[in-house]
Amino acid sequence: MAGKNSFRNHSERKLLVLVDMDQVLCDFEMRLLQEFQSRHPNDPFIPLEERRTFYARDQYAKIRADLADNIRDIYNSEGFFRDLPEIPGACDAMKELKEMEGVDVFICSSPLTSYEFCLKEKFQWIEEHLGQEWLDKIILTKDKTVANGHVLIDDRPNIKGAIRKPIWEHVVFTACHNVHSDIRGKRRLDNWTDGSWRDLILDLQMRV
Ligand SMILES: Nc1ncnc2c1ncn2[C@H]1C[C@H](O)[C@@H](COP(=O)(O)O)O1
Ligand SMILES: [Mg+2]
């Protein structure tokens, strides 16, 4: 009988890896801060090492309500998602993952509800940074708990949705806002550059 952490119920024996975009492949927080400082040089800002909430606007709202509105205006602007910088090593790791035997990798991202630019620009970012063939590897959903996979690599510490116990193991990708979060026994992946992601994948593959 399959145990709690076993993946034996899956019909395919490939490891299905879901990878988030914002703050895992692309640096949402750094660009948000740079743009905020450039547009509002006289307003207080939150340095990345002092970020705590998942949504930046929630932390800015505690300083002043209008700062939260300014933050939202930035990520709703044309070009914001298209021009996000890459998290170091992310694209090389994704390309290597895609070529790994016994691994199938998908990008799993939640678009903003105000989708005017965000939706299209997520596709543009993927095409520019990873290549056209990755356009077939995109799962865009407001509810990641309904996505099927063995593992979801995502910076959001608490991922909630319609399914109370999602099928995937959530590996928390370390980000400025979650360094101090209580992740309750979940594993972390700190970066794409020190090679530890390969150990994680090997470990997960042993259980497929
Ligand atoms: N740190 C963030 N502050 C505000 N909004 C954010 C942050 N990270 C992501 N978002 C937005 C942008 C995305 O469209 C959605 C969901 O992001 P995801 O990385 O897929 O959980 O929230
Ligand atoms: Mg994210």
PDB file of C-alpha atoms and ligand atoms in Angstrom:
ATOM      1  CA  MET A   1       0.000   0.000   0.000  1.00  0.00           C
ATOM      2  CA  ALA A   2       1.279   3.466  -0.820  1.00  0.00           C
ATOM      3  CA  GLY A   3       2.509   5.389   2.219  1.00  0.00           C
ATOM      4  CA  LYS A   4       1.885   9.050   3.031  1.00  0.00           C
ATOM      5  CA  ASN A   5       4.898  10.269   1.117  1.00  0.00           C
ATOM      6  CA  SER A   6       4.868   7.697  -1.633  1.00  0.00           C
ATOM      7  CA  PHE A   7       4.114   8.603  -5.216  1.00  0.00           C
ATOM      8  CA  ARG A   8       3.136   5.098  -6.300  1.00  0.00           C
ATOM      9  CA  ASN A   9      -0.395   6.125  -7.201  1.00  0.00           C
ATOM     10  CA  HIS A  10       0.875   7.999 -10.232  1.00  0.00           C
ATOM     11  CA  SER A  11       0.477   6.040 -13.435  1.00  0.00           C
ATOM     12  CA  GLU A  12       3.691   7.392 -14.978  1.00  0.00           C
ATOM     13  CA  ARG A  13       7.007   6.808 -13.309  1.00  0.00           C
ATOM     14  CA  LYS A  14       8.424  10.148 -14.357  1.00  0.00           C
ATOM     15  CA  LEU A  15       9.026  12.716 -11.649  1.00  0.00           C
ATOM     16  CA  LEU A  16       6.664  15.568 -12.389  1.00  0.00           C
ATOM     17  CA  VAL A  17       8.240  18.830 -11.214  1.00  0.00           C
ATOM     18  CA  LEU A  18       6.205  22.039 -10.991  1.00  0.00           C
ATOM     19  CA  VAL A  19       8.203  25.262 -10.683  1.00  0.00           C
ATOM     20  CA  ASP A  20       6.723  28.632  -9.719  1.00  0.00           C
ATOM     21  CA  MET A  21       7.759  31.804 -11.578  1.00  0.00           C
ATOM     22  CA  ASP A  22       7.704  34.897  -9.339  1.00  0.00           C
ATOM     23  CA  GLN A  23      10.615  34.813  -6.888  1.00  0.00           C
ATOM     24  CA  VAL A  24      11.660  31.351  -8.087  1.00  0.00           C
ATOM     25  CA  LEU A  25      12.525  31.928 -11.762  1.00  0.00           C
ATOM     26  CA  CYS A  26      12.181  35.713 -11.869  1.00  0.00           C
ATOM     27  CA  ASP A  27      13.037  38.357  -9.315  1.00  0.00           C
ATOM     28  CA  PHE A  28       9.740  40.099  -8.612  1.00  0.00           C
ATOM     29  CA  GLU A  29      10.870  41.623  -5.309  1.00  0.00           C
ATOM     30  CA  MET A  30      14.102  43.200  -6.545  1.00  0.00           C
ATOM     31  CA  ARG A  31      12.436  44.842  -9.525  1.00  0.00           C
ATOM     32  CA  LEU A  32       9.503  46.003  -7.407  1.00  0.00           C
ATOM     33  CA  LEU A  33      11.833  47.710  -4.954  1.00  0.00           C
ATOM     34  CA  GLN A  34      13.988  49.276  -7.688  1.00  0.00           C
ATOM     35  CA  GLU A  35      10.930  50.634  -9.467  1.00  0.00           C
ATOM     36  CA  PHE A  36       9.390  51.869  -6.215  1.00  0.00           C
ATOM     37  CA  GLN A  37      12.561  53.773  -5.301  1.00  0.00           C
ATOM     38  CA  SER A  38      12.819  55.206  -8.776  1.00  0.00           C
ATOM     39  CA  ARG A  39       9.177  56.364  -8.913  1.00  0.00           C
ATOM     40  CA  HIS A  40       8.925  57.508  -5.278  1.00  0.00           C
ATOM     41  CA  PRO A  41      12.403  58.618  -4.186  1.00  0.00           C
ATOM     42  CA  ASN A  42      11.064  60.584  -1.207  1.00  0.00           C
ATOM     43  CA  ASP A  43       8.884  57.827   0.260  1.00  0.00           C
ATOM     44  CA  PRO A  44       9.973  55.261   2.846  1.00  0.00           C
ATOM     45  CA  PHE A  45      10.770  51.838   1.434  1.00  0.00           C
ATOM     46  CA  ILE A  46      11.256  48.354   2.850  1.00  0.00           C
ATOM     47  CA  PRO A  47      14.732  46.896   2.189  1.00  0.00           C
ATOM     48  CA  LEU A  48      14.599  43.301   0.949  1.00  0.00           C
ATOM     49  CA  GLU A  49      16.115  41.967   4.175  1.00  0.00           C
ATOM     50  CA  GLU A  50      13.202  43.510   6.087  1.00  0.00           C
ATOM     51  CA  ARG A  51      10.452  42.063   3.902  1.00  0.00           C
ATOM     52  CA  ARG A  52       8.162  39.704   5.839  1.00  0.00           C
ATOM     53  CA  THR A  53       4.701  39.278   4.259  1.00  0.00           C
ATOM     54  CA  PHE A  54       4.176  37.331   1.016  1.00  0.00           C
ATOM     55  CA  TYR A  55       2.395  40.257  -0.611  1.00  0.00           C
ATOM     56  CA  ALA A  56       4.651  43.328  -0.588  1.00  0.00           C
ATOM     57  CA  ARG A  57       1.638  45.637  -0.574  1.00  0.00           C
ATOM     58  CA  ASP A  58       0.491  44.220   2.809  1.00  0.00           C
ATOM     59  CA  GLN A  59       3.730  45.281   4.475  1.00  0.00           C
ATOM     60  CA  TYR A  60       3.756  48.686   2.775  1.00  0.00           C
ATOM     61  CA  ALA A  61       0.132  49.215   3.873  1.00  0.00           C
ATOM     62  CA  LYS A  62       1.268  49.012   7.481  1.00  0.00           C
ATOM     63  CA  ILE A  63       3.475  52.069   6.857  1.00  0.00           C
ATOM     64  CA  ARG A  64       0.949  54.103   4.838  1.00  0.00           C
ATOM     65  CA  ALA A  65      -2.074  53.135   2.755  1.00  0.00           C
ATOM     66  CA  ASP A  66      -0.967  55.133  -0.296  1.00  0.00           C
ATOM     67  CA  LEU A  67       2.365  53.269  -0.402  1.00  0.00           C
ATOM     68  CA  ALA A  68       0.457  50.010  -0.893  1.00  0.00           C
ATOM     69  CA  ASP A  69      -1.443  51.587  -3.799  1.00  0.00           C
ATOM     70  CA  ASN A  70       1.845  52.710  -5.333  1.00  0.00           C
ATOM     71  CA  ILE A  71       3.250  49.191  -5.003  1.00  0.00           C
ATOM     72  CA  ARG A  72       0.192  47.725  -6.744  1.00  0.00           C
ATOM     73  CA  ASP A  73       0.419  50.290  -9.550  1.00  0.00           C
ATOM     74  CA  ILE A  74       3.995  49.162 -10.229  1.00  0.00           C
ATOM     75  CA  TYR A  75       3.256  45.468 -10.750  1.00  0.00           C
ATOM     76  CA  ASN A  76       0.129  46.322 -12.715  1.00  0.00           C
ATOM     77  CA  SER A  77       2.201  48.429 -15.131  1.00  0.00           C
ATOM     78  CA  GLU A  78       2.990  47.432 -18.678  1.00  0.00           C
ATOM     79  CA  GLY A  79       6.415  45.775 -18.870  1.00  0.00           C
ATOM     80  CA  PHE A  80       6.772  44.885 -15.194  1.00  0.00           C
ATOM     81  CA  PHE A  81       6.465  41.103 -15.599  1.00  0.00           C
ATOM     82  CA  ARG A  82       8.146  41.084 -19.023  1.00  0.00           C
ATOM     83  CA  ASP A  83      11.272  42.779 -17.704  1.00  0.00           C
ATOM     84  CA  LEU A  84      11.775  40.894 -14.448  1.00  0.00           C
ATOM     85  CA  PRO A  85      15.388  39.819 -13.955  1.00  0.00           C
ATOM     86  CA  GLU A  86      16.164  36.127 -13.716  1.00  0.00           C
ATOM     87  CA  ILE A  87      16.864  34.562 -10.323  1.00  0.00           C
ATOM     88  CA  PRO A  88      20.532  33.533 -10.721  1.00  0.00           C
ATOM     89  CA  GLY A  89      20.942  30.098 -12.298  1.00  0.00           C
ATOM     90  CA  ALA A  90      17.190  29.497 -12.670  1.00  0.00           C
ATOM     91  CA  CYS A  91      17.040  29.159 -16.443  1.00  0.00           C
ATOM     92  CA  ASP A  92      20.087  26.910 -16.703  1.00  0.00           C
ATOM     93  CA  ALA A  93      18.632  24.694 -13.979  1.00  0.00           C
ATOM     94  CA  MET A  94      15.271  24.519 -15.780  1.00  0.00           C
ATOM     95  CA  LYS A  95      16.935  23.574 -19.061  1.00  0.00           C
ATOM     96  CA  GLU A  96      18.979  20.892 -17.308  1.00  0.00           C
ATOM     97  CA  LEU A  97      15.886  19.592 -15.511  1.00  0.00           C
ATOM     98  CA  LYS A  98      14.032  19.355 -18.823  1.00  0.00           C
ATOM     99  CA  GLU A  99      16.769  17.132 -20.249  1.00  0.00           C
ATOM    100  CA  MET A 100      17.011  14.870 -17.193  1.00  0.00           C
ATOM    101  CA  GLU A 101      15.868  11.313 -17.752  1.00  0.00           C
ATOM    102  CA  GLY A 102      12.769  10.442 -15.762  1.00  0.00           C
ATOM    103  CA  VAL A 103      11.841  14.069 -15.132  1.00  0.00           C
ATOM    104  CA  ASP A 104       9.044  16.148 -16.603  1.00  0.00           C
ATOM    105  CA  VAL A 105       9.089  19.819 -15.678  1.00  0.00           C
ATOM    106  CA  PHE A 106       6.331  22.446 -15.863  1.00  0.00           C
ATOM    107  CA  ILE A 107       6.143  26.114 -14.921  1.00  0.00           C
ATOM    108  CA  CYS A 108       3.257  26.642 -12.500  1.00  0.00           C
ATOM    109  CA  SER A 109       2.388  30.264 -11.882  1.00  0.00           C
ATOM    110  CA  SER A 110      -0.560  32.277 -10.572  1.00  0.00           C
ATOM    111  CA  PRO A 111      -1.316  35.334 -12.695  1.00  0.00           C
ATOM    112  CA  LEU A 112      -2.573  38.556 -11.204  1.00  0.00           C
ATOM    113  CA  THR A 113      -6.345  38.908 -11.315  1.00  0.00           C
ATOM    114  CA  SER A 114      -5.739  42.217 -13.071  1.00  0.00           C
ATOM    115  CA  TYR A 115      -4.378  40.268 -16.007  1.00  0.00           C
ATOM    116  CA  GLU A 116      -4.067  42.995 -18.652  1.00  0.00           C
ATOM    117  CA  PHE A 117      -0.277  42.830 -18.947  1.00  0.00           C
ATOM    118  CA  CYS A 118       0.678  40.040 -16.555  1.00  0.00           C
ATOM    119  CA  LEU A 119      -0.726  37.120 -18.550  1.00  0.00           C
ATOM    120  CA  LYS A 120       0.877  38.006 -21.864  1.00  0.00           C
ATOM    121  CA  GLU A 121       4.134  39.103 -20.261  1.00  0.00           C
ATOM    122  CA  LYS A 122       4.569  35.815 -18.389  1.00  0.00           C
ATOM    123  CA  PHE A 123       4.514  34.058 -21.767  1.00  0.00           C
ATOM    124  CA  GLN A 124       6.936  36.639 -23.180  1.00  0.00           C
ATOM    125  CA  TRP A 125       9.336  36.168 -20.263  1.00  0.00           C
ATOM    126  CA  ILE A 126       9.336  32.411 -20.684  1.00  0.00           C
ATOM    127  CA  GLU A 127       9.853  32.605 -24.440  1.00  0.00           C
ATOM    128  CA  GLU A 128      12.709  35.101 -24.092  1.00  0.00           C
ATOM    129  CA  HIS A 129      14.515  33.434 -21.193  1.00  0.00           C
ATOM    130  CA  LEU A 130      13.811  29.750 -21.789  1.00  0.00           C
ATOM    131  CA  GLY A 131      12.758  29.428 -25.411  1.00  0.00           C
ATOM    132  CA  GLN A 132       9.653  28.852 -27.465  1.00  0.00           C
ATOM    133  CA  GLU A 133       9.426  25.157 -26.624  1.00  0.00           C
ATOM    134  CA  TRP A 134       8.659  26.112 -23.011  1.00  0.00           C
ATOM    135  CA  LEU A 135       5.390  27.735 -24.051  1.00  0.00           C
ATOM    136  CA  ASP A 136       3.941  24.205 -23.979  1.00  0.00           C
ATOM    137  CA  LYS A 137       5.127  23.765 -20.400  1.00  0.00           C
ATOM    138  CA  ILE A 138       3.061  26.469 -18.721  1.00  0.00           C
ATOM    139  CA  ILE A 139       0.363  25.907 -16.118  1.00  0.00           C
ATOM    140  CA  LEU A 140      -1.309  29.173 -15.178  1.00  0.00           C
ATOM    141  CA  THR A 141      -3.784  28.782 -12.349  1.00  0.00           C
ATOM    142  CA  LYS A 142      -5.141  30.827  -9.491  1.00  0.00           C
ATOM    143  CA  ASP A 143      -5.288  27.607  -7.455  1.00  0.00           C
ATOM    144  CA  LYS A 144      -2.070  25.563  -7.446  1.00  0.00           C
ATOM    145  CA  THR A 145      -3.577  22.927  -5.136  1.00  0.00           C
ATOM    146  CA  VAL A 146      -5.484  21.493  -8.111  1.00  0.00           C
ATOM    147  CA  ALA A 147      -2.320  21.098 -10.208  1.00  0.00           C
ATOM    148  CA  ASN A 148      -0.964  17.563 -10.502  1.00  0.00           C
ATOM    149  CA  GLY A 149       2.697  16.864  -9.820  1.00  0.00           C
ATOM    150  CA  HIS A 150       5.073  15.215  -7.376  1.00  0.00           C
ATOM    151  CA  VAL A 151       6.727  18.414  -6.234  1.00  0.00           C
ATOM    152  CA  LEU A 152       5.985  22.133  -6.387  1.00  0.00           C
ATOM    153  CA  ILE A 153       8.950  24.462  -5.896  1.00  0.00           C
ATOM    154  CA  ASP A 154       7.403  27.727  -4.735  1.00  0.00           C
ATOM    155  CA  ASP A 155       8.383  30.670  -2.529  1.00  0.00           C
ATOM    156  CA  ARG A 156       4.929  31.147  -1.008  1.00  0.00           C
ATOM    157  CA  PRO A 157       5.126  29.459   2.415  1.00  0.00           C
ATOM    158  CA  ASN A 158       1.402  28.653   2.641  1.00  0.00           C
ATOM    159  CA  ILE A 159      -0.301  27.587  -0.540  1.00  0.00           C
ATOM    160  CA  LYS A 160      -4.022  27.241  -0.026  1.00  0.00           C
ATOM    161  CA  GLY A 161      -6.834  26.273  -2.354  1.00  0.00           C
ATOM    162  CA  ALA A 162      -9.695  23.916  -3.037  1.00  0.00           C
ATOM    163  CA  ILE A 163      -7.654  20.802  -2.196  1.00  0.00           C
ATOM    164  CA  ARG A 164      -6.769  20.705   1.500  1.00  0.00           C
ATOM    165  CA  LYS A 165      -3.917  18.217   1.025  1.00  0.00           C
ATOM    166  CA  PRO A 166      -2.449  18.717  -2.465  1.00  0.00           C
ATOM    167  CA  ILE A 167      -0.811  15.735  -4.145  1.00  0.00           C
ATOM    168  CA  TRP A 168       2.555  17.490  -4.500  1.00  0.00           C
ATOM    169  CA  GLU A 169       5.241  18.002  -1.910  1.00  0.00           C
ATOM    170  CA  HIS A 170       5.805  21.702  -1.427  1.00  0.00           C
ATOM    171  CA  VAL A 171       9.483  22.618  -1.428  1.00  0.00           C
ATOM    172  CA  VAL A 172       9.821  26.227  -0.267  1.00  0.00           C
ATOM    173  CA  PHE A 173      12.144  28.270  -2.450  1.00  0.00           C
ATOM    174  CA  THR A 174      13.913  30.701  -0.160  1.00  0.00           C
ATOM    175  CA  ALA A 175      13.023  34.356  -0.755  1.00  0.00           C
ATOM    176  CA  CYS A 176      13.474  37.588   1.184  1.00  0.00           C
ATOM    177  CA  HIS A 177       9.901  37.440   2.497  1.00  0.00           C
ATOM    178  CA  ASN A 178      10.019  33.817   3.714  1.00  0.00           C
ATOM    179  CA  VAL A 179      13.483  33.533   5.313  1.00  0.00           C
ATOM    180  CA  HIS A 180      11.904  33.922   8.758  1.00  0.00           C
ATOM    181  CA  SER A 181       8.666  32.036   7.998  1.00  0.00           C
ATOM    182  CA  ASP A 182       7.683  28.937   9.894  1.00  0.00           C
ATOM    183  CA  ILE A 183       7.548  26.352   7.113  1.00  0.00           C
ATOM    184  CA  ARG A 184       6.493  23.468   9.382  1.00  0.00           C
ATOM    185  CA  GLY A 185       8.653  20.593   8.272  1.00  0.00           C
ATOM    186  CA  LYS A 186       8.708  21.452   4.585  1.00  0.00           C
ATOM    187  CA  ARG A 187      12.011  21.262   2.766  1.00  0.00           C
ATOM    188  CA  ARG A 188      13.702  24.359   1.436  1.00  0.00           C
ATOM    189  CA  LEU A 189      15.608  25.020  -1.736  1.00  0.00           C
ATOM    190  CA  ASP A 190      17.793  28.084  -1.173  1.00  0.00           C
ATOM    191  CA  ASN A 191      18.997  28.840  -4.694  1.00  0.00           C
ATOM    192  CA  TRP A 192      19.649  27.450  -8.170  1.00  0.00           C
ATOM    193  CA  THR A 193      23.395  27.994  -8.046  1.00  0.00           C
ATOM    194  CA  ASP A 194      24.949  25.686  -5.445  1.00  0.00           C
ATOM    195  CA  GLY A 195      23.790  22.451  -7.112  1.00  0.00           C
ATOM    196  CA  SER A 196      21.561  21.393  -4.189  1.00  0.00           C
ATOM    197  CA  TRP A 197      18.546  21.300  -6.510  1.00  0.00           C
ATOM    198  CA  ARG A 198      20.102  18.230  -8.177  1.00  0.00           C
ATOM    199  CA  ASP A 199      20.255  16.415  -4.814  1.00  0.00           C
ATOM    200  CA  LEU A 200      16.632  17.319  -4.189  1.00  0.00           C
ATOM    201  CA  ILE A 201      15.558  15.927  -7.569  1.00  0.00           C
ATOM    202  CA  LEU A 202      17.574  12.732  -7.073  1.00  0.00           C
ATOM    203  CA  ASP A 203      15.968  12.233  -3.666  1.00  0.00           C
ATOM    204  CA  LEU A 204      12.485  12.788  -5.066  1.00  0.00           C
ATOM    205  CA  GLN A 205      13.163  10.462  -7.992  1.00  0.00           C
ATOM    206  CA  MET A 206      13.936   7.623  -5.568  1.00  0.00           C
ATOM    207  CA  ARG A 207      10.318   7.790  -4.427  1.00  0.00           C
ATOM    208  CA  VAL A 208       8.576   7.777  -7.813  1.00  0.00           C
TER     209      VAL A 208
HETATM  210  N1  LIG B   1       6.147  39.328  -3.187  1.00  0.00           N
HETATM  211  C1  LIG B   1       5.024  39.643  -3.836  1.00  0.00           C
HETATM  212  N2  LIG B   1       4.370  40.784  -3.561  1.00  0.00           N
HETATM  213  C2  LIG B   1       3.231  41.064  -4.222  1.00  0.00           C
HETATM  214  N3  LIG B   1       2.680  40.279  -5.145  1.00  0.00           N
HETATM  215  C3  LIG B   1       3.318  39.155  -5.436  1.00  0.00           C
HETATM  216  C4  LIG B   1       4.504  38.770  -4.813  1.00  0.00           C
HETATM  217  N4  LIG B   1       4.911  37.599  -5.337  1.00  0.00           N
HETATM  218  C5  LIG B   1       4.002  37.269  -6.242  1.00  0.00           C
HETATM  219  N5  LIG B   1       3.066  38.204  -6.309  1.00  0.00           N
HETATM  220  C6  LIG B   1       1.906  38.239  -7.160  1.00  0.00           C
HETATM  221  C7  LIG B   1       2.304  38.057  -8.579  1.00  0.00           C
HETATM  222  C8  LIG B   1       1.690  36.808  -9.016  1.00  0.00           C
HETATM  223  O1  LIG B   1       0.887  37.108 -10.120  1.00  0.00           O
HETATM  224  C9  LIG B   1       0.834  36.337  -7.858  1.00  0.00           C
HETATM  225  C10 LIG B   1       1.131  34.940  -7.433  1.00  0.00           C
HETATM  226  O2  LIG B   1       2.503  34.685  -7.460  1.00  0.00           O
HETATM  227  P1  LIG B   1       3.112  33.198  -7.346  1.00  0.00           P
HETATM  228  O3  LIG B   1       4.587  33.379  -7.399  1.00  0.00           O
HETATM  229  O4  LIG B   1       2.595  32.387  -8.531  1.00  0.00           O
HETATM  230  O5  LIG B   1       2.627  32.617  -6.043  1.00  0.00           O
HETATM  231  O6  LIG B   1       1.070  37.193  -6.777  1.00  0.00           O
HETATM  232 MG    MG B   2       6.227  32.874  -6.280  1.00  0.00          MG
END
